[in-house]
Short mmCIF file of C-alpha atoms in Angstrom, two decimals:
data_model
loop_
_atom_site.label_atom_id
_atom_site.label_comp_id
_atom_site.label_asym_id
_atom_site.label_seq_id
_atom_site.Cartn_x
_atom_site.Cartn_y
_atom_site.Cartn_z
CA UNK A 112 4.98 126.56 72.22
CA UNK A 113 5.00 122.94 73.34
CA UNK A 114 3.24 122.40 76.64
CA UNK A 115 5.48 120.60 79.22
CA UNK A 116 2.36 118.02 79.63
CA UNK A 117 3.44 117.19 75.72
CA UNK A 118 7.33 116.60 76.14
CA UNK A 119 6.81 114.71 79.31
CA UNK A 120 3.81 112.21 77.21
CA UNK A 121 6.24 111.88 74.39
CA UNK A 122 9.20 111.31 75.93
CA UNK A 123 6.78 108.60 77.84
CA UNK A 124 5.78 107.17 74.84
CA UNK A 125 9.56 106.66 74.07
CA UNK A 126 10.45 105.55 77.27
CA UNK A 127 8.74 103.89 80.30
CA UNK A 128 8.89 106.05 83.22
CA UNK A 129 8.90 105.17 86.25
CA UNK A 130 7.25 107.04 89.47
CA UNK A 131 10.57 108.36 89.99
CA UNK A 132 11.54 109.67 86.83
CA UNK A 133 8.77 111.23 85.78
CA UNK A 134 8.36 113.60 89.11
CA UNK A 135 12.23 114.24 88.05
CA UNK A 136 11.44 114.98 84.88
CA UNK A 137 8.42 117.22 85.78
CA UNK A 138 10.40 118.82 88.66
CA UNK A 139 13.17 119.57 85.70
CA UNK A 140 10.52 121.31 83.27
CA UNK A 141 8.92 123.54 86.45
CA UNK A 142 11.81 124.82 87.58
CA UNK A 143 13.48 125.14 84.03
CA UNK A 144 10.20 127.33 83.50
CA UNK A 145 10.58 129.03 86.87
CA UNK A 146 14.23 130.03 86.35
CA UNK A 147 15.43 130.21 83.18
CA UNK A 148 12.49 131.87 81.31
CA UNK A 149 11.70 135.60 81.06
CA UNK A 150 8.78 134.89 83.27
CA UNK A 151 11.66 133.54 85.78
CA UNK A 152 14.15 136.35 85.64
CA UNK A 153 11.18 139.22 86.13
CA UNK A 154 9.93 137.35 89.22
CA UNK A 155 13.98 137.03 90.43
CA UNK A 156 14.22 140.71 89.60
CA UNK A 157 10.85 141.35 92.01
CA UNK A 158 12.37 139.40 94.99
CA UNK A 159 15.60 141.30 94.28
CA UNK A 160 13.92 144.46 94.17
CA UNK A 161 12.23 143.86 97.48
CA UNK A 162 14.74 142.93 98.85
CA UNK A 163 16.92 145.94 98.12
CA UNK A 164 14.10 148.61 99.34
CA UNK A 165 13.94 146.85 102.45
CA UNK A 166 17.66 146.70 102.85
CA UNK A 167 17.54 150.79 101.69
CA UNK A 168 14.78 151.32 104.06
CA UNK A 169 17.46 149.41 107.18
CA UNK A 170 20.23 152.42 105.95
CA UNK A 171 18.44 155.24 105.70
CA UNK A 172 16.16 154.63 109.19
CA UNK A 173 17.82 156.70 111.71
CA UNK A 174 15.95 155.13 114.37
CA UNK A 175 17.19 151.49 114.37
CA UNK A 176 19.97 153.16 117.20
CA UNK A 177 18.24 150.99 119.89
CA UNK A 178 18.23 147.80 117.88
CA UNK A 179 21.58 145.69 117.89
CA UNK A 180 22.22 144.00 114.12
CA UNK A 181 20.68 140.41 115.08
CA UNK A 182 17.39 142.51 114.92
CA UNK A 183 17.98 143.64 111.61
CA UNK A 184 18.95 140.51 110.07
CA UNK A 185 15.85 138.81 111.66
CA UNK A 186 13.60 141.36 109.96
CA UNK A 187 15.31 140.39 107.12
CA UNK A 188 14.81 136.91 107.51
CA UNK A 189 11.25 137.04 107.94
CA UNK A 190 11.00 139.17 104.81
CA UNK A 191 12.77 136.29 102.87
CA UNK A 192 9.95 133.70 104.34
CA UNK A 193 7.43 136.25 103.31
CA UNK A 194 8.47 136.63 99.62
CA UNK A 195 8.87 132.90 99.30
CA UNK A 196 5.81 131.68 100.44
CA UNK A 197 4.67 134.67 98.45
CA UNK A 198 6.42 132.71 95.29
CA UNK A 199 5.60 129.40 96.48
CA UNK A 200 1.76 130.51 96.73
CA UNK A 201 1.78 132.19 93.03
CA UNK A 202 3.49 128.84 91.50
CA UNK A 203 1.29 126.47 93.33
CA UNK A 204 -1.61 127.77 91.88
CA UNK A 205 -0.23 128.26 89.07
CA UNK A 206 0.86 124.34 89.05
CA UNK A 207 -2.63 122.69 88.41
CA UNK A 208 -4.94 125.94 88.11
CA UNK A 209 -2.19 127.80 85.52
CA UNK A 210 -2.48 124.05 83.66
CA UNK A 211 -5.74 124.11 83.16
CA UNK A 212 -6.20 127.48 81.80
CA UNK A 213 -3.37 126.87 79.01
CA UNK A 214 -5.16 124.24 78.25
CA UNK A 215 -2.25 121.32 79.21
CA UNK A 216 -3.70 119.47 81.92
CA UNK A 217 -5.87 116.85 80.42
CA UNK A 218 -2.40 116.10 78.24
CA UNK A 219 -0.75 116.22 81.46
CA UNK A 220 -3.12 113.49 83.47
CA UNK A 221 -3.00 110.94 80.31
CA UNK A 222 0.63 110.62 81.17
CA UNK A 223 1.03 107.07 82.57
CA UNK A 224 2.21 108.41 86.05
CA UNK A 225 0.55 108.54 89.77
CA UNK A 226 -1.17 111.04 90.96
CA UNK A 227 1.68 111.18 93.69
CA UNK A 228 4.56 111.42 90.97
CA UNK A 229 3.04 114.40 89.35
CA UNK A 230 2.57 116.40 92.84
CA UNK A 231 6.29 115.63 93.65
CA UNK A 232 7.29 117.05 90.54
CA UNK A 233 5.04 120.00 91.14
CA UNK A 234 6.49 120.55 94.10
CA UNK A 235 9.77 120.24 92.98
CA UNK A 236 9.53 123.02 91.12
CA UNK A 237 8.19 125.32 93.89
CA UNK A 238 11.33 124.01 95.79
CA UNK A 239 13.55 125.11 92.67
CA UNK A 240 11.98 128.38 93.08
CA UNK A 241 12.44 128.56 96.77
CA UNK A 242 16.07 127.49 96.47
CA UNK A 243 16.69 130.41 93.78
CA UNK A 244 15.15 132.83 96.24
CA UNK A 245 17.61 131.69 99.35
CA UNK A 246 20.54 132.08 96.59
CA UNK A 247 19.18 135.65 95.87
CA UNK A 248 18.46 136.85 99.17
CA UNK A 249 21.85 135.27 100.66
CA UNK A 250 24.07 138.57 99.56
CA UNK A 251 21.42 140.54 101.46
CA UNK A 252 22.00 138.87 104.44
CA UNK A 253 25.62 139.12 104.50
CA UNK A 254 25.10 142.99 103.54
CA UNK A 255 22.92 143.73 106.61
CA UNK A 256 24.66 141.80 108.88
CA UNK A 257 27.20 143.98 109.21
CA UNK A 258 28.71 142.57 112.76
CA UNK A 259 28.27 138.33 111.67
CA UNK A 260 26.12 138.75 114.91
CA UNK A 261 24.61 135.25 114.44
CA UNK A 262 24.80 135.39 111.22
CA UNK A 263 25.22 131.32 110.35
CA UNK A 264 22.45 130.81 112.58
CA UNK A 265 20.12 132.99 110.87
CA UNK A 266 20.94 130.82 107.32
CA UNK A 267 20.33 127.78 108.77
CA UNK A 268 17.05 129.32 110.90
CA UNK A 269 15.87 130.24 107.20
CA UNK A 270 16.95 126.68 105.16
CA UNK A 271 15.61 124.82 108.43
CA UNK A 272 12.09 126.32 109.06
CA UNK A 273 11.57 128.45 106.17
CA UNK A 274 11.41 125.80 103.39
CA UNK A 275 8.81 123.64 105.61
CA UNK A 276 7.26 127.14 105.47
CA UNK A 277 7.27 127.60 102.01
CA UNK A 278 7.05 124.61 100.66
CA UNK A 279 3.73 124.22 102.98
CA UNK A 280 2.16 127.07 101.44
CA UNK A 281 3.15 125.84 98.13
CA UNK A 282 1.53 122.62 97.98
CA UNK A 283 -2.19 124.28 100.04
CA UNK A 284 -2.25 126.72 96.95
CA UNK A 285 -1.53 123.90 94.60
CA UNK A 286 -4.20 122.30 96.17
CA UNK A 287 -6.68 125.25 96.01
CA UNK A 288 -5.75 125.48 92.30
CA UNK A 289 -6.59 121.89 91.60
CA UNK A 290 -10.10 122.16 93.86
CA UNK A 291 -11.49 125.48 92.64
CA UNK A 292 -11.90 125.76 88.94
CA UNK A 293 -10.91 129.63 88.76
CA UNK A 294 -7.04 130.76 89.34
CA UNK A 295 -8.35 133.82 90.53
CA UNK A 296 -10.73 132.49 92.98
CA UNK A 297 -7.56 129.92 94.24
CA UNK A 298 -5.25 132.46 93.80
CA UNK A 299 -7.21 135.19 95.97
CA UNK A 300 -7.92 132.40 98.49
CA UNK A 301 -4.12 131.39 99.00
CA UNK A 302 -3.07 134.91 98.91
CA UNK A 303 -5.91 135.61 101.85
CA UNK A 304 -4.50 132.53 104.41
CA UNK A 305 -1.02 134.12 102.99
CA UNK A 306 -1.88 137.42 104.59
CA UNK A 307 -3.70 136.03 107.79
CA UNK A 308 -0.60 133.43 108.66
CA UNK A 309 2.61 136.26 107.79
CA UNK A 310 0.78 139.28 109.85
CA UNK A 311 3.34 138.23 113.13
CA UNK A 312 5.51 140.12 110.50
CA UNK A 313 3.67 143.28 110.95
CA UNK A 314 2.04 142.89 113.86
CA UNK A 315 3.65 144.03 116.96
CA UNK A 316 4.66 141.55 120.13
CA UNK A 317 2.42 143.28 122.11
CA UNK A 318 -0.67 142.27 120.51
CA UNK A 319 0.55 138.80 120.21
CA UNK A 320 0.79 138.59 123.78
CA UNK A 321 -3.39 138.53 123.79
CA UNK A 322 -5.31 135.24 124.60
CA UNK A 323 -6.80 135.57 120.97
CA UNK A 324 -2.83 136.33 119.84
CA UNK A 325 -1.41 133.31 121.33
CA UNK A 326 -3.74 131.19 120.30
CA UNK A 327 -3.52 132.69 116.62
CA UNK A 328 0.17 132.13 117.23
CA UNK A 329 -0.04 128.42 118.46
CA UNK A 330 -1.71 127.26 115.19
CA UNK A 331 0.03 129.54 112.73
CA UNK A 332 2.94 128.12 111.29
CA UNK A 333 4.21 131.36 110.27
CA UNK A 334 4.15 132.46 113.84
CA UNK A 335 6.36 129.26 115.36
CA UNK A 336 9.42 129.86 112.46
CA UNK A 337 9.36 133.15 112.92
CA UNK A 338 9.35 132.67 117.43
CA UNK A 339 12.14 130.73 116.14
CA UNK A 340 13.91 132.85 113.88
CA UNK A 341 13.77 135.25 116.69
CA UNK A 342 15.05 132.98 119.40
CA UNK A 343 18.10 132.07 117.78
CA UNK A 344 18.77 135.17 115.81
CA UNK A 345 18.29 137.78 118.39
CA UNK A 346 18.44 136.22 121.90
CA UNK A 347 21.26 133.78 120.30
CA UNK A 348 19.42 130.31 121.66
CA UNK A 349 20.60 127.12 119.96
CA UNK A 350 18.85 126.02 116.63
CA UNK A 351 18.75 122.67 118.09
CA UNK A 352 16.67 123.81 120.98
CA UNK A 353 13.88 124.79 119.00
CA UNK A 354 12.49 121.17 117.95
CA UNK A 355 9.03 121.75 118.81
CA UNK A 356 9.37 124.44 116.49
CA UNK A 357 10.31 122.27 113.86
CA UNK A 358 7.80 119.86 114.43
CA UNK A 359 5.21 122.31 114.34
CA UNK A 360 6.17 123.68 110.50
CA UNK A 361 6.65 120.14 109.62
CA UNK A 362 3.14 119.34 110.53
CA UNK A 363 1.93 121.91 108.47
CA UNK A 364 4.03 120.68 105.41
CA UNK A 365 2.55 117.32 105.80
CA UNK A 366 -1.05 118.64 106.22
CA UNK A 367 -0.54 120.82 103.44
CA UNK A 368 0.86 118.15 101.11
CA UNK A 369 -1.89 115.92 102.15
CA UNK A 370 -4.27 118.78 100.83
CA UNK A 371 -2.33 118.74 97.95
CA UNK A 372 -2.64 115.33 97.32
CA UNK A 373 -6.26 114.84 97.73
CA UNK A 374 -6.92 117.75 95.22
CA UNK A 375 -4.67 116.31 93.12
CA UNK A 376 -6.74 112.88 92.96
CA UNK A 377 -9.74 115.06 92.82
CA UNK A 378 -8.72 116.20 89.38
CA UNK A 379 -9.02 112.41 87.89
CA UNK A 380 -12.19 112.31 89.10
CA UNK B 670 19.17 155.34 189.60
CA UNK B 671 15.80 154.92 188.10
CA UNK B 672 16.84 157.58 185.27
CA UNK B 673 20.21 155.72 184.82
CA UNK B 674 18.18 152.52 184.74
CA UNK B 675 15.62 154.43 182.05
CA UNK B 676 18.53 156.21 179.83
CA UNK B 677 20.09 151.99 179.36
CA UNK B 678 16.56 151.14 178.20
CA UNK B 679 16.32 153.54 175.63
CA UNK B 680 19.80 153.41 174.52
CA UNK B 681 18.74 149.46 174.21
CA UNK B 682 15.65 150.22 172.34
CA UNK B 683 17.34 152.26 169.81
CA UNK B 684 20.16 150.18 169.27
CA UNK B 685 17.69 147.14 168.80
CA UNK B 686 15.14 149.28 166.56
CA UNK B 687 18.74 150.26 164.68
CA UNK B 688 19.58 146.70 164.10
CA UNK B 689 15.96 145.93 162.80
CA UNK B 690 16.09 148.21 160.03
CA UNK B 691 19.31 147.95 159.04
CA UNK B 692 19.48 145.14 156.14
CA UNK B 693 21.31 142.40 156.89
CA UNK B 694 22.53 141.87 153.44
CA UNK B 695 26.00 142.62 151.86
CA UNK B 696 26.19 143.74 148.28
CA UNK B 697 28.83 143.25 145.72
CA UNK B 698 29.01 143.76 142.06
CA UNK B 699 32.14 142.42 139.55
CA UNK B 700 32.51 142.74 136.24
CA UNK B 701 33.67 139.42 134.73
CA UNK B 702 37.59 139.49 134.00
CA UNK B 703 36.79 138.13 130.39
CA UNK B 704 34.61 141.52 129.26
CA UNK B 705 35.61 143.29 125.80
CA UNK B 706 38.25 146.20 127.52
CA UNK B 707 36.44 148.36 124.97
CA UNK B 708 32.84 147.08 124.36
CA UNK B 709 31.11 148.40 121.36
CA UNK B 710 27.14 147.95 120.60
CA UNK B 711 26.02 144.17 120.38
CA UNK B 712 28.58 143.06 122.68
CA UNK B 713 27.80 141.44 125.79
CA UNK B 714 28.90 141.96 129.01
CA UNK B 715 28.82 139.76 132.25
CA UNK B 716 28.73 141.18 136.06
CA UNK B 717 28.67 138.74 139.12
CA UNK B 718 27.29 139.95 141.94
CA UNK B 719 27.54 138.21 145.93
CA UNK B 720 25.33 138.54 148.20
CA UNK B 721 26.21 137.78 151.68
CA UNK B 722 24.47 137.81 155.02
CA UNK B 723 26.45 138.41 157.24
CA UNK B 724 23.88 138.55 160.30
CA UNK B 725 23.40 135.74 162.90
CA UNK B 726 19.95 135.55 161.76
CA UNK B 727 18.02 134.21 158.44
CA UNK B 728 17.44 137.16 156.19
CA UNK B 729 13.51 135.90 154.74
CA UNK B 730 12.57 136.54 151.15
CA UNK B 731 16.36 137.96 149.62
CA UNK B 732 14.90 140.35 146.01
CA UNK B 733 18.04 141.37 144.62
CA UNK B 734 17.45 143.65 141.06
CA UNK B 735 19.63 145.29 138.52
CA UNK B 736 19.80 148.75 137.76
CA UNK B 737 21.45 150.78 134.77
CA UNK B 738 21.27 154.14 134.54
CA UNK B 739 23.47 156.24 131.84
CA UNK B 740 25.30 158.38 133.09
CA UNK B 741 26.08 161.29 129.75
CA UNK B 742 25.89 164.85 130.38
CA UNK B 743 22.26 166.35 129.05
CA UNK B 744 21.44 162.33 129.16
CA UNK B 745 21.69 161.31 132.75
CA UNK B 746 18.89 158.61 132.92
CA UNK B 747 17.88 154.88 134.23
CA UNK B 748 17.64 152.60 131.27
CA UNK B 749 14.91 150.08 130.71
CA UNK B 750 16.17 147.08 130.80
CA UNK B 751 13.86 145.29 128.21
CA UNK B 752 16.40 144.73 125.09
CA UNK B 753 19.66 144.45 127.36
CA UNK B 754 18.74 141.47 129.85
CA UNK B 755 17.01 138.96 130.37
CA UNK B 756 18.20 138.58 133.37
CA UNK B 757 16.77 141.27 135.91
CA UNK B 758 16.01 139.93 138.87
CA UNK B 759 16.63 137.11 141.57
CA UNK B 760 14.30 136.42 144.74
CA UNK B 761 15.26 133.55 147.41
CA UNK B 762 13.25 132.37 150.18
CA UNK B 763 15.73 132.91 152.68
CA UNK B 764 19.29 133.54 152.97
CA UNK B 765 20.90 131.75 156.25
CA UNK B 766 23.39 133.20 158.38
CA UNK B 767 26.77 133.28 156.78
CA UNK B 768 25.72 132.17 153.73
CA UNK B 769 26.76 133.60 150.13
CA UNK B 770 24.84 133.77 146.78
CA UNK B 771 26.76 134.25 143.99
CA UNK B 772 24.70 135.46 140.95
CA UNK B 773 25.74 136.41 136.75
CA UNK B 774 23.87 139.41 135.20
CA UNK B 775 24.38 139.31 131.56
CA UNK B 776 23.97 142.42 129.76
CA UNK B 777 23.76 143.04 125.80
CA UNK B 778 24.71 146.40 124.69
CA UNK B 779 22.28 148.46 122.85
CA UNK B 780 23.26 151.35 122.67
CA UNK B 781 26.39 153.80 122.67
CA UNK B 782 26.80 155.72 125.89
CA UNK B 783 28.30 156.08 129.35
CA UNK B 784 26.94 153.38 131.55
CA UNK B 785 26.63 152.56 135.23
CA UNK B 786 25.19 149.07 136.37
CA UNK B 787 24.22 147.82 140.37
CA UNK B 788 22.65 145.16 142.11
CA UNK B 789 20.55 146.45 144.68
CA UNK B 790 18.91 143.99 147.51
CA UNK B 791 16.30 143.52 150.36
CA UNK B 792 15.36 141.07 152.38
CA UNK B 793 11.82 141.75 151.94
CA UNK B 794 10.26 139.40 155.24
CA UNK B 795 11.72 141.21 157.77
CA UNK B 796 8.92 142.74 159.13
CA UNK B 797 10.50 146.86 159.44
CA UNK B 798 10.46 148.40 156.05
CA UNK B 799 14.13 149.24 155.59
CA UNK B 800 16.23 150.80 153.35
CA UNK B 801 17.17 148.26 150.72
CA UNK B 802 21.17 147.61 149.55
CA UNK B 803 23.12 148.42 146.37
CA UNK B 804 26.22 146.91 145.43
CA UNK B 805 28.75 150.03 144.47
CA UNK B 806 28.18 151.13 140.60
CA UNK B 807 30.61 149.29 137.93
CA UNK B 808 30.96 151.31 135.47
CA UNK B 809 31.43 150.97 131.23
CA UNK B 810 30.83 152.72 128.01
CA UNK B 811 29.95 151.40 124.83
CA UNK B 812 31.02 152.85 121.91
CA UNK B 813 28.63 153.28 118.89
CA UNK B 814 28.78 150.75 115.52
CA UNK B 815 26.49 151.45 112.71
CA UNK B 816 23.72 148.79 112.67
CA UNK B 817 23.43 148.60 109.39
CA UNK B 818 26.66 149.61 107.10
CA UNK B 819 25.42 151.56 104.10
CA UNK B 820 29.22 150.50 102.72
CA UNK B 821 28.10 147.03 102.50
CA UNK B 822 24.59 147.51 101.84
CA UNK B 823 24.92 149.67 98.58
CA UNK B 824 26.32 147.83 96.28
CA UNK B 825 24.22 144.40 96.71
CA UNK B 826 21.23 146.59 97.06
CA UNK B 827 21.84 148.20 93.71
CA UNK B 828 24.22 145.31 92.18
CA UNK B 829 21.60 142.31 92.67
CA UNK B 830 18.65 143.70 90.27
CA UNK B 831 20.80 145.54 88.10
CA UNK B 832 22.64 142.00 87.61
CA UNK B 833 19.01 140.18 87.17
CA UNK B 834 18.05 143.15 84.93
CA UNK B 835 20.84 142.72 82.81
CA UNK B 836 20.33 138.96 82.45
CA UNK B 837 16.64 139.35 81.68
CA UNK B 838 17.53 142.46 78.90
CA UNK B 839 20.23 139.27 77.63
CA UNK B 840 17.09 136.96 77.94
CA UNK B 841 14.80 138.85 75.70
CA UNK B 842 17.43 140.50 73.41
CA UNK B 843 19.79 137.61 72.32
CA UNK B 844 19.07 134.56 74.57
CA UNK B 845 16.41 131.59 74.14
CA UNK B 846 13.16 133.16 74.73
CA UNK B 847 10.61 130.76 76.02
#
């Protein structure tokens, strides 16, 4: 089995590639590995599977009388961000930390690219991944949203702050795979903040409404999309309205990347 | 004379005490002409209420509230009003002679039932305790919708994986396998 690290060098060795072209390529090989592969369909089939207990679960509970549908579809919602960033966690380490244990990453740095270049096409990938999850979990959506109740809104609540989400917790577990030198150490780390940041999922408003709560919730990116989510889902507030929001998962993308980054120049080190 | 003179006092006194307790507030509850004639669960409803004072003096520290109670047979109860409005309350400092608030009480529909909704008022600074005043009851039922509609649900729930299932069983079998 070639290594991606050893198509990318020799189609380098053919061809000059510039910053831009190699993340491309890169980002073409991840999420050609992600998606078409066997190891791509099973984890499509998980999210899938999830996805339909859940929506199974919705049918059968006889108890959801009091809730109105926007409730439901936000549940849903924050299930989607869940699995993602569950995804986004398990390809991030598996980016740099997966690399190293095949044995492809010292190929992989001799390629004649930036440290930069390589973490964009990383990252592309986990965005390939994330993209295939939205397309999966779409049909869901539509199914439990029986009434359209804000419907739209809840799609574009999910493209707009889940892939900062996502995406964010992609690049801090590529960057825990590139600092620590065992997956399962990065992999057990990432999953831990994983766990910490999506328990607003689980964890009832009432608690939340605690000192230690809101202060949990006023770093916790998880927390803000999911405020949100709920905002515009259920109390049907304007996307638009919800900028601070935004800002706040954007932040974390940025920090995370950052992390990224720096473990990623780390490695040439 | 002097029990003529005493019997005009106390007929005073009572009529002033009267006039003290009474609230000096006039309640009244609409439902907004562009409501759903039959409203199911997840609709929303809008009432507009007016308060009026209709007293020649300044009615201090105006709480006006809503309050739903449903109204089925073997489920006669007042509803909390947690999921269906934000909206439950309005307090003014003072409402002047004459003068008219006009308020909107949104409502989202939760659940199926018989319903009745009214806006009840005080002027809490007047310094008698007196008996507060309710708008009369408007009145609506909401008919039940499935939250979730297993017809819909099914066959993506069972569709999507078999569809991925088959795909991976093409993967392995026939297809590249990387």
């Amino acid at each position: 089995m070639t290594s991606h690290a050893d198509q990318v060098s020799v189609r380098s060795a053919v061809l000059p590639l510039r910053p831009a072209a190699g993340a491309w390529l890169i980002a073409r090989k991840e999420t050609g590995e992600l998606l078409l592969s066997r190891r791509g369909l099973a984890w499509l089939l998980v999210v899938a599977v999830v996805l339909s207990a859940f929506a199974l679960l919705l049918v059968s509970d006889t108890e959801l009388g009091l809730l109105d549908n926007a409730q439901v579809v936000y549940d849903m919602v924050g299930i989607v961000i869940g699995v993602g960033a569950l995804i986004g966690v398990v390809a991030g380490v598996d980016a740099v930390g997966g690399e190293r244990e095949r044995g492809s990453l010292v190929p992989l740095l001799l390629v004649p690219l930036p440290r930069g270049a390589l973490l964009a096409g990383k990252l592309g990938g986990i965005a390939a991944a994330w993209a295939m999850t939205l397309v999966v979990a779409l049909p869901y959506l539509w199914a439990v949203g029986s009434t359209g109740q804000n419907l739209g809104h809840a799609v574009a609540a999910l493209i707009v702050l889940g892939t900062p989400v996502v995406l964010g917790f992609g690049a801090f577990a590529l960057g825990l795979g590139a600092r620590l030198r065992s997956v399962p150490a990065a992999l057990n780390a990432a999953l831990v903040v994983l766990l910490l940041s999506a328990s607003p999922l689980v964890i009832g408003p009432g608690l939340r409404r605690t000192t230690i709560g809101a202060a949990f919730d006023a770093v916790n990116p998880f927390s803000a999309a999911l405020n949100a989510v709920d905002a515009v889902v259920i109390d049907g507030e304007r996307l638009a309205a919800h900028a601070l929001a935004f800002c706040a998962v954007a932040v974390w993308a940025l920090a995370a990347g950052w992390f990224a980054w720096a473990g990623m120049r780390r490695l040439a080190r | 004379m002097r029990v003529a003179a005493l019997l005009i006092f106390t007929v005073l006194l009572l009529a002033m005490q009267a006039a003290a307790q009474a609230s000096p507030l006039i309640v009244e509850l609409m439902p907004a002409s562009a409501n759903p004639a039959h409203p199911r669960m997840g609709d929303r409803l809008m009432f507009r209420s007016t308060i009026r004072n209709p007293g020649a003096d300044q009615a201090p520290g105006v709480i006006a509230w809503l309050s739903l109670v449903q109204v089925d047979p073997g489920n006669e109860k007042p509803v909390d009003l947690e999921d269906w409005s934000a909206q439950k309350a309005l307090t003014l400092p003072a409402l002047a002679p004459g003068q008219t608030v006009t308020t909107e009480w949104p409502i989202r529909l939760i659940q199926a039932g018989h319903y009745r909704v009214a806006v009840i008022a005080t002027a809490a600074g007047i310094a008698e305790v007196g008996a507060p005043v309710a708008s009369r009851f408007a009145g609506f039922a909401v008919a039940a919708k499935p939250v979730v509609e297993s017809g819909r649900v099914l066959p993506i729930a069972i569709g999507v994986p078999l569809l991925l299932a088959a795909g991976l069983l093409w993967r392995v079998r026939g297809g590249r396998v990387r």
